[in-house]
Tab-separated table of C-alpha atoms in Angstrom:
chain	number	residue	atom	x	y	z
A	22	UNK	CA	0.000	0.000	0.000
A	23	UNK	CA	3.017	2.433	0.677
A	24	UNK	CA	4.934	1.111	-2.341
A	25	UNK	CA	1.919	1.930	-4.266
A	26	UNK	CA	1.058	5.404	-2.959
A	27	UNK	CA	4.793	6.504	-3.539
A	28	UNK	CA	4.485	5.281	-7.105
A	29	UNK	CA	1.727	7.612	-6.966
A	30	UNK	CA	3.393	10.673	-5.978
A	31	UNK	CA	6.615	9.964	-7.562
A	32	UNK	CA	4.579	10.251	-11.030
A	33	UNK	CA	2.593	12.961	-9.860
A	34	UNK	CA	5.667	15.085	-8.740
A	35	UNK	CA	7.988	13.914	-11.640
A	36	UNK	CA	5.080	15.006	-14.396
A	37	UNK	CA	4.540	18.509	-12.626
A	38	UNK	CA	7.879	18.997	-12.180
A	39	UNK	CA	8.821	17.984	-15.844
A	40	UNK	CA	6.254	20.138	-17.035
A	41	UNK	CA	6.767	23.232	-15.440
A	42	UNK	CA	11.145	22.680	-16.087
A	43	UNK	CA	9.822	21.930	-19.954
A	44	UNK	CA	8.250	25.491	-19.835
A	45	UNK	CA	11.014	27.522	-18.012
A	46	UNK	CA	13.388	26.074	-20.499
A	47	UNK	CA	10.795	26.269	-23.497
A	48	UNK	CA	10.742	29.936	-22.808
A	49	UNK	CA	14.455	31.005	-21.973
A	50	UNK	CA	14.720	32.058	-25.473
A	51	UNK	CA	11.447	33.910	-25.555
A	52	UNK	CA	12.538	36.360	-22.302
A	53	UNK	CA	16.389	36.838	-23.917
A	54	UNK	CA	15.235	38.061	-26.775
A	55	UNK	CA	12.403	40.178	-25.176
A	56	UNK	CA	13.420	40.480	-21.800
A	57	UNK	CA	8.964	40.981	-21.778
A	58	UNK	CA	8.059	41.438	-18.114
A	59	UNK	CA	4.837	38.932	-18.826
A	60	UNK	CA	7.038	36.578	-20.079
A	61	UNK	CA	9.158	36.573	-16.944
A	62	UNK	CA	6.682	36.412	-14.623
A	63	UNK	CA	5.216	33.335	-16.637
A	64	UNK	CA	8.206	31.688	-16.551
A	65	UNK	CA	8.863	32.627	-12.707
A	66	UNK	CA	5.329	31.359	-12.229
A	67	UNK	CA	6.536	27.939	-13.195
A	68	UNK	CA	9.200	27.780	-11.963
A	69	UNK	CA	8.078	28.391	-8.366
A	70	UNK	CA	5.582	25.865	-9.293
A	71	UNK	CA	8.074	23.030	-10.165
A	72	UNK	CA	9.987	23.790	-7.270
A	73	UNK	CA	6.775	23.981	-5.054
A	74	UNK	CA	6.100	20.146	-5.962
A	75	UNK	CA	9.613	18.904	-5.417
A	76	UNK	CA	9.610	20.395	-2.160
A	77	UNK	CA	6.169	18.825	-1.831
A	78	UNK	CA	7.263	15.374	-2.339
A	79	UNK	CA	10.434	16.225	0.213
A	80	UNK	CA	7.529	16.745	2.884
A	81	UNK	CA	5.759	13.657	1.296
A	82	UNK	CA	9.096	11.370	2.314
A	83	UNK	CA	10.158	12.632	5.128
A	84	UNK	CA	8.503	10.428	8.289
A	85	UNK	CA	9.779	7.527	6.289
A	86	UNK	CA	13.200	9.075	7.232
A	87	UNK	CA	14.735	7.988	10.952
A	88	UNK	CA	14.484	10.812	12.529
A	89	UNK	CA	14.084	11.857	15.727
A	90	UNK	CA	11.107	14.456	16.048
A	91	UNK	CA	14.179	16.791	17.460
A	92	UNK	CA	15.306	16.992	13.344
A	93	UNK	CA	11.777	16.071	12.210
A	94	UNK	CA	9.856	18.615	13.281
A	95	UNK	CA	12.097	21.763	12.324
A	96	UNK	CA	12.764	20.219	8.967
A	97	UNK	CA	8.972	19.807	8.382
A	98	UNK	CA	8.235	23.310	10.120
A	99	UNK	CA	11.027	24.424	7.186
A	100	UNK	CA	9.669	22.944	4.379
A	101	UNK	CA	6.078	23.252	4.839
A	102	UNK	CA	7.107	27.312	5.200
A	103	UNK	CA	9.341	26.996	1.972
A	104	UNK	CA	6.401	24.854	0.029
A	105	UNK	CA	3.778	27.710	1.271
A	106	UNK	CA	5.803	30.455	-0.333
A	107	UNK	CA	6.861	28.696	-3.629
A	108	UNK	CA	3.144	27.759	-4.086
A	109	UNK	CA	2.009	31.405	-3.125
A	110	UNK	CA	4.854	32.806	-5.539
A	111	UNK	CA	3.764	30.629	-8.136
A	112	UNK	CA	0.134	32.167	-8.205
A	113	UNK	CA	1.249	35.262	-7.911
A	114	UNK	CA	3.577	35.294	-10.720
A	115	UNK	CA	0.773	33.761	-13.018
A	116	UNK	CA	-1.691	36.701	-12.104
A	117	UNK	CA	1.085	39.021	-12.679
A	118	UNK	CA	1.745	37.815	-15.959
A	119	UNK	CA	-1.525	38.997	-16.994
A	120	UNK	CA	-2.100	42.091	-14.729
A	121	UNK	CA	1.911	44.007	-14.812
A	122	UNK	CA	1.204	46.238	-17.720
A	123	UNK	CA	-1.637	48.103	-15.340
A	124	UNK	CA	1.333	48.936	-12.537
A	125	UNK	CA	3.778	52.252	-13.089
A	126	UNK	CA	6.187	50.161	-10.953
A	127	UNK	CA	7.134	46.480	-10.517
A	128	UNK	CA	5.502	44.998	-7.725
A	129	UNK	CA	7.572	42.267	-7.730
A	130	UNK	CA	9.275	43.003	-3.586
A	131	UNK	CA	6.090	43.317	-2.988
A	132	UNK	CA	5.133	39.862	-3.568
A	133	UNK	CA	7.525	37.795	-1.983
A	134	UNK	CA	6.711	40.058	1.012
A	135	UNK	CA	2.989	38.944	1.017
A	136	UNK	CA	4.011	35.217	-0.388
A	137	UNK	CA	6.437	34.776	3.057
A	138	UNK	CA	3.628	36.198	4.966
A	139	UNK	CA	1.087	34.313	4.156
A	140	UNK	CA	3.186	31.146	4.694
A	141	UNK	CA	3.976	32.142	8.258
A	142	UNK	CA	0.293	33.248	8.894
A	143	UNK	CA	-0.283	29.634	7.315
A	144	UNK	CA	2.131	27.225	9.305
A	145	UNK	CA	1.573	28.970	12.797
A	146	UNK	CA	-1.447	31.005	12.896
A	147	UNK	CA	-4.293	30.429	10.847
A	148	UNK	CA	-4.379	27.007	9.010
A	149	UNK	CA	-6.054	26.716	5.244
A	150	UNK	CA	-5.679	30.362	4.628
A	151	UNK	CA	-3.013	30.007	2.275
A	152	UNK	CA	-5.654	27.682	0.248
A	153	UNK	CA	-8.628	30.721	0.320
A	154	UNK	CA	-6.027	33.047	-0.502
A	155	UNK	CA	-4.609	31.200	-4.163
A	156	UNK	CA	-9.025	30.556	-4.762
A	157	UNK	CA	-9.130	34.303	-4.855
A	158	UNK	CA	-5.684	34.462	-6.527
A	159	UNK	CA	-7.208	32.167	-8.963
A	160	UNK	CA	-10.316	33.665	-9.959
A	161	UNK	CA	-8.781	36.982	-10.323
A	162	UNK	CA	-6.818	35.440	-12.515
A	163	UNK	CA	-9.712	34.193	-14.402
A	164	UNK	CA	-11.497	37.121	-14.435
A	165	UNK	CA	-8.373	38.633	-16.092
A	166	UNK	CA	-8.477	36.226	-18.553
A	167	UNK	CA	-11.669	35.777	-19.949
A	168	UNK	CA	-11.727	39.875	-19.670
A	169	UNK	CA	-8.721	39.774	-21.897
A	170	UNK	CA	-10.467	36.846	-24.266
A	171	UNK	CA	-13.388	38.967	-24.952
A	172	UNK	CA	-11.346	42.503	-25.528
A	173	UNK	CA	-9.099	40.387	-28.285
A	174	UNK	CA	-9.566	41.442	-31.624
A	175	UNK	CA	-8.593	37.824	-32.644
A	176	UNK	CA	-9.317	34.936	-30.618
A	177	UNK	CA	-7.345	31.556	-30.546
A	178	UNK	CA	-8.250	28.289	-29.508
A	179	UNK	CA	-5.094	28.625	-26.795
A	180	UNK	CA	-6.632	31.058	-25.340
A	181	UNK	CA	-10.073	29.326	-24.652
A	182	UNK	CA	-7.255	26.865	-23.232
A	183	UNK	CA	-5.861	29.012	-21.168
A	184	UNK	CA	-9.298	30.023	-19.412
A	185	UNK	CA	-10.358	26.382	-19.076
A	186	UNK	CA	-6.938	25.384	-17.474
A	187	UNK	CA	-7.691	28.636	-15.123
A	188	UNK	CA	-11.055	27.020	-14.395
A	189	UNK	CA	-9.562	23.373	-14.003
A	190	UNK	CA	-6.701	24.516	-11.731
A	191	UNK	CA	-9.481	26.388	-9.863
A	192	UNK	CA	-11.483	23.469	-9.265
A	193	UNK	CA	-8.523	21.446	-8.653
A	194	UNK	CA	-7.213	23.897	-5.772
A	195	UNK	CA	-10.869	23.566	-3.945
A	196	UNK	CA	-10.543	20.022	-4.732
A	197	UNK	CA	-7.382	20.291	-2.563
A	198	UNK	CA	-8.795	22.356	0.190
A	199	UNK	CA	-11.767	19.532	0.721
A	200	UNK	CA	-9.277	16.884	0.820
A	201	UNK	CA	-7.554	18.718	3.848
A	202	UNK	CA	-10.510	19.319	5.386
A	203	UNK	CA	-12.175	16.012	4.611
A	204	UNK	CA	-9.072	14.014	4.006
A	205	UNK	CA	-10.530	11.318	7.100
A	206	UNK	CA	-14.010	11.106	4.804
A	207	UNK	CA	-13.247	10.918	1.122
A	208	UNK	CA	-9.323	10.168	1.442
A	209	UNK	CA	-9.572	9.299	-3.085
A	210	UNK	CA	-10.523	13.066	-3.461
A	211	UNK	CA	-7.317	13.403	-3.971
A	212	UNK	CA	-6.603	11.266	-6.748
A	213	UNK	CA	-9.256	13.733	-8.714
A	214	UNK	CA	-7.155	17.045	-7.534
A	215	UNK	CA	-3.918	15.216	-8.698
A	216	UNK	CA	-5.898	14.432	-11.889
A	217	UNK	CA	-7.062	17.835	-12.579
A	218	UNK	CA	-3.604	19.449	-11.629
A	219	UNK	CA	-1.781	17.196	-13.952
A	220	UNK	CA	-4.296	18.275	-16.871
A	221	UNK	CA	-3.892	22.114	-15.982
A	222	UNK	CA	0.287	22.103	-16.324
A	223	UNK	CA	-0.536	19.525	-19.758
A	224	UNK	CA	-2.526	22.298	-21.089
A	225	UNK	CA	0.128	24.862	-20.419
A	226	UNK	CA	2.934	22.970	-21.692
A	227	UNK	CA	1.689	21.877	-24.725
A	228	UNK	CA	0.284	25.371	-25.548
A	229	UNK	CA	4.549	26.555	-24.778
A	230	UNK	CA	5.108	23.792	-27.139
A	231	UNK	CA	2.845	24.630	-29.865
A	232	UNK	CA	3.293	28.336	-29.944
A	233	UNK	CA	6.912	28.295	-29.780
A	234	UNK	CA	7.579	26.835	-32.928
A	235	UNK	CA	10.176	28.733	-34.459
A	236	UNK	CA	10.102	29.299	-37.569
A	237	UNK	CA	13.059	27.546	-39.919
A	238	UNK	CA	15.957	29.934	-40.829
A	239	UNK	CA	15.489	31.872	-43.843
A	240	UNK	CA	16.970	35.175	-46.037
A	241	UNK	CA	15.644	38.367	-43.868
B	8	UNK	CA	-5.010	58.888	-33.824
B	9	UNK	CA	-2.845	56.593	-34.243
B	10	UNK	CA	-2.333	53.949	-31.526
B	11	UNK	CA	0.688	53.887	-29.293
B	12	UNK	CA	2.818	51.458	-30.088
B	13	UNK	CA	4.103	48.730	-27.530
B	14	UNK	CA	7.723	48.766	-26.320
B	15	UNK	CA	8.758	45.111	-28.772
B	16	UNK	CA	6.615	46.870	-31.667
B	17	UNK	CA	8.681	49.901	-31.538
B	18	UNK	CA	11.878	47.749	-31.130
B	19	UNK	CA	10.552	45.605	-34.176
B	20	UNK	CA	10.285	48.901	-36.448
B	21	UNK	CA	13.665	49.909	-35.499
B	22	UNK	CA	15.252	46.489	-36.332
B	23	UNK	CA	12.572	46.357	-39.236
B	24	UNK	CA	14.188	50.323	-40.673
B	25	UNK	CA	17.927	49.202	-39.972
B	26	UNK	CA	17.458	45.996	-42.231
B	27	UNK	CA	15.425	47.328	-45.231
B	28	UNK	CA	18.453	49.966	-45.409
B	29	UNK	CA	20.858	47.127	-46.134
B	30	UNK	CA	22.041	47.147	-42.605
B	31	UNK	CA	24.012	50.183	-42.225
B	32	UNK	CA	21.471	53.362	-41.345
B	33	UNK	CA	22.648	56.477	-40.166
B	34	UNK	CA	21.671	57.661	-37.056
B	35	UNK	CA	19.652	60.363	-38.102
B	36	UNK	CA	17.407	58.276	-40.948
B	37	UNK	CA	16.782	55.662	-38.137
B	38	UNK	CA	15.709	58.295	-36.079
B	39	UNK	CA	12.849	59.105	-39.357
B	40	UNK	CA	11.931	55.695	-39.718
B	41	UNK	CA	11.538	54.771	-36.229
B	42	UNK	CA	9.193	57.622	-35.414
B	43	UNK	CA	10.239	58.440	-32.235
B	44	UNK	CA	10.961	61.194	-30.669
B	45	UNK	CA	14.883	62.189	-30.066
B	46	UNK	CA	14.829	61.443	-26.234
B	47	UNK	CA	12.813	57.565	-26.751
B	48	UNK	CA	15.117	57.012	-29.899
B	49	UNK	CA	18.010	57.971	-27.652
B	50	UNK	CA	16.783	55.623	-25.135
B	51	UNK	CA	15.590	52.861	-27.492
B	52	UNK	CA	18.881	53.090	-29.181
B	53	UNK	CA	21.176	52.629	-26.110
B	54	UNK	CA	18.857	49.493	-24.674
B	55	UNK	CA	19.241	48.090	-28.220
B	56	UNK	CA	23.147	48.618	-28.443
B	57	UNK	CA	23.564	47.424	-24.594
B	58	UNK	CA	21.226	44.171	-24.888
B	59	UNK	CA	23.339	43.478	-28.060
B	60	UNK	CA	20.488	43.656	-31.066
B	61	UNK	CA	22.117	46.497	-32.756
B	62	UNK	CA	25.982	47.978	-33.259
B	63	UNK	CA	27.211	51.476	-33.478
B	64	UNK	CA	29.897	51.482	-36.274
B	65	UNK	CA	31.858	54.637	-36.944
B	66	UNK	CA	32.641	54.843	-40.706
B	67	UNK	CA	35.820	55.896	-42.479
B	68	UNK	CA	34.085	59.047	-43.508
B	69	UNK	CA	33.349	60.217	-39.398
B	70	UNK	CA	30.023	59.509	-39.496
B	71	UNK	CA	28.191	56.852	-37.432
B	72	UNK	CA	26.143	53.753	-38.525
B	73	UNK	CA	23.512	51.415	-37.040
B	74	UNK	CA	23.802	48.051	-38.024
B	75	UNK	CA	22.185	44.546	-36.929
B	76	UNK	CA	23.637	42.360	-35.276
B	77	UNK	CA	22.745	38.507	-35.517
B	78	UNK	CA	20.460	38.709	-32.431
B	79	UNK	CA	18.571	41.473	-33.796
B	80	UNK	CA	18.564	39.570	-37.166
B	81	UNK	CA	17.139	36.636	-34.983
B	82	UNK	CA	14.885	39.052	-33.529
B	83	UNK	CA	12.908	39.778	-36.169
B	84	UNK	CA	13.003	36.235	-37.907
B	85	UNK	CA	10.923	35.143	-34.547
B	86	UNK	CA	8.492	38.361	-33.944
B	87	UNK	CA	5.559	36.854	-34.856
B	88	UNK	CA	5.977	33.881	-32.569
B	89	UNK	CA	6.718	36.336	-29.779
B	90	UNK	CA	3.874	38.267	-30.481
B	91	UNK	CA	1.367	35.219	-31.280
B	92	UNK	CA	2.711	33.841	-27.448
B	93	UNK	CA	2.582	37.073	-26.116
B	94	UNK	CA	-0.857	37.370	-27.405
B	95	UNK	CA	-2.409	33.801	-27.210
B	96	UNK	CA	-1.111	33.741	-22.834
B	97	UNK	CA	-2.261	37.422	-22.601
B	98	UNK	CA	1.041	38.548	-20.946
């Protein structure tokens, strides 16, 4: 049963993890040639997020480690605070992808302020409200989106992508919150959130991979 | 009135003007083909030179040139990808 739920998150962790590392990469190119401010928040976004999941699966392993709760319990108290602020940073990022053009100045201090202080408000004070805070992060971000889909002048099938991942990776983040809550209840909830999350960072990464196809060398 | 152009836009004309003049623009053509202002020209021009898209040659005769170099060449091969990404992710 152990072997079987480490399979599990090995493949969860290594797909996320791929995925988000195949976008960074993907996009290097992209930001050096542009050095865009959208871009680079995109590609921050994942990149928090890959980390986020590694650290994830850290936390995941660690009681099978022989520690002594001594070790154990800083370590954990370390890397739940480092997974809460890659996760927050990752949201962030995303929205400010979409949102930085609006701002006179970067607001980028700014985040990792509120990202560190919502993982410390998360890990000692008030439990789940890193979760309610990346629902509203979310469906800003969704709001921002379709907003943007209906000002476009053209419309791609991407970006009716993009808006359903935002949905998906909506409804996989409450799917996450009820399986904290509820965990004791409905314990293969999660299998559904891991579902849903590994569709959302599909949908991303094959929209990287089909819109960055550069085109072949040629007289200009 | 004419909408204002984003910042890679403006960059893409720039590139665009220095090519179609067989790479080697003087500063104060550029300046009429970009259609900028002296001061964003000034400023465009330095970002482009620093960031390595474009080189400042000085030519036998005194006078200075713009030309590309091969980033900015690969600059404008891949502008409509940028754009289309840019675009399609709503960045």
């Amino acid at each position: 049963m152990l072997n079987n739920q480490l399979l599990i998150e090995l493949l969860y962790t290594f797909i996320i993890v791929s995925s988000s590392l195949f976008i960074y990469l993907k996009t290097k190119k992209l930001y050096s040639l542009t050095t865009h401010q959208g871009i680079r928040s995109f590609r921050d976004a994942f990149f928090y997020l890959g980390l986020a999941f590694i650290i994830r699966f850290i936390l995941f392993l660690l009681p099978s480690f022989a520690l002594g709760t001594t070790t154990l319990y800083p370590l954990g108290l370390g890397f739940n605070l480092l997974l809460f602020y890659t996760l927050s940073m990752g949201g962030f990022s995303l929205v400010y992808s979409l949102v930085w053009k609006h701002f006179h100045q970067r607001r980028i201090i700014l985040l990792h302020m509120v990202a560190i202080g919502i993982s410390i408000i998360d890990v000692f004070y008030i439990s789940k409200i890193f979760f309610i805070i990346q629902l509203v992060v979310l469906l800003y971000a969704i709001s921002i989106m379709y907003s943007n889909y209906m000002s476009a002048s053209t419309k791609s099938v991407f970006q009716q992508s993009y808006f359903i991942a935002l949905i998906l990776a909506f409804i996989g983040y409450l799917t996450n919150f009820l399986v904290d809550v509820f965990v004791v209840s409905y314990p293969f909830i999660k299998y559904y959130a891991y579902i849903i999350t590994v569709l959302v960072f599909m949908i991303f990464a094959f929209g990287v991979w089909r819109r960055l196809k550069w085109p072949k060398k040629e007289n200009v | 009135m004419a909408k204002k152009r984003e910042r890679l836009e403006v960059i893409f004309d720039i590139l665009s003007a220095i090519r179609d003049e067989h790479n080697n623009i003087r500063p104060t053509r550029l300046l009429y083909r970009s259609n900028l202002s002296p001061q964003m020209f000034k400023e465009y021009t330095q970002e482009l030179v620093e960031k390595g898209f474009v080189e400042k040659k000085e030519l036998t005769d005194g006078n200075k040139s713009f030309t590309l170099t091969k980033k900015g060449f690969e600059f404008l091969e891949k502008y409509q990808v940028i754009i289309g990404f840019i675009h399609d992710f709503g960045l």
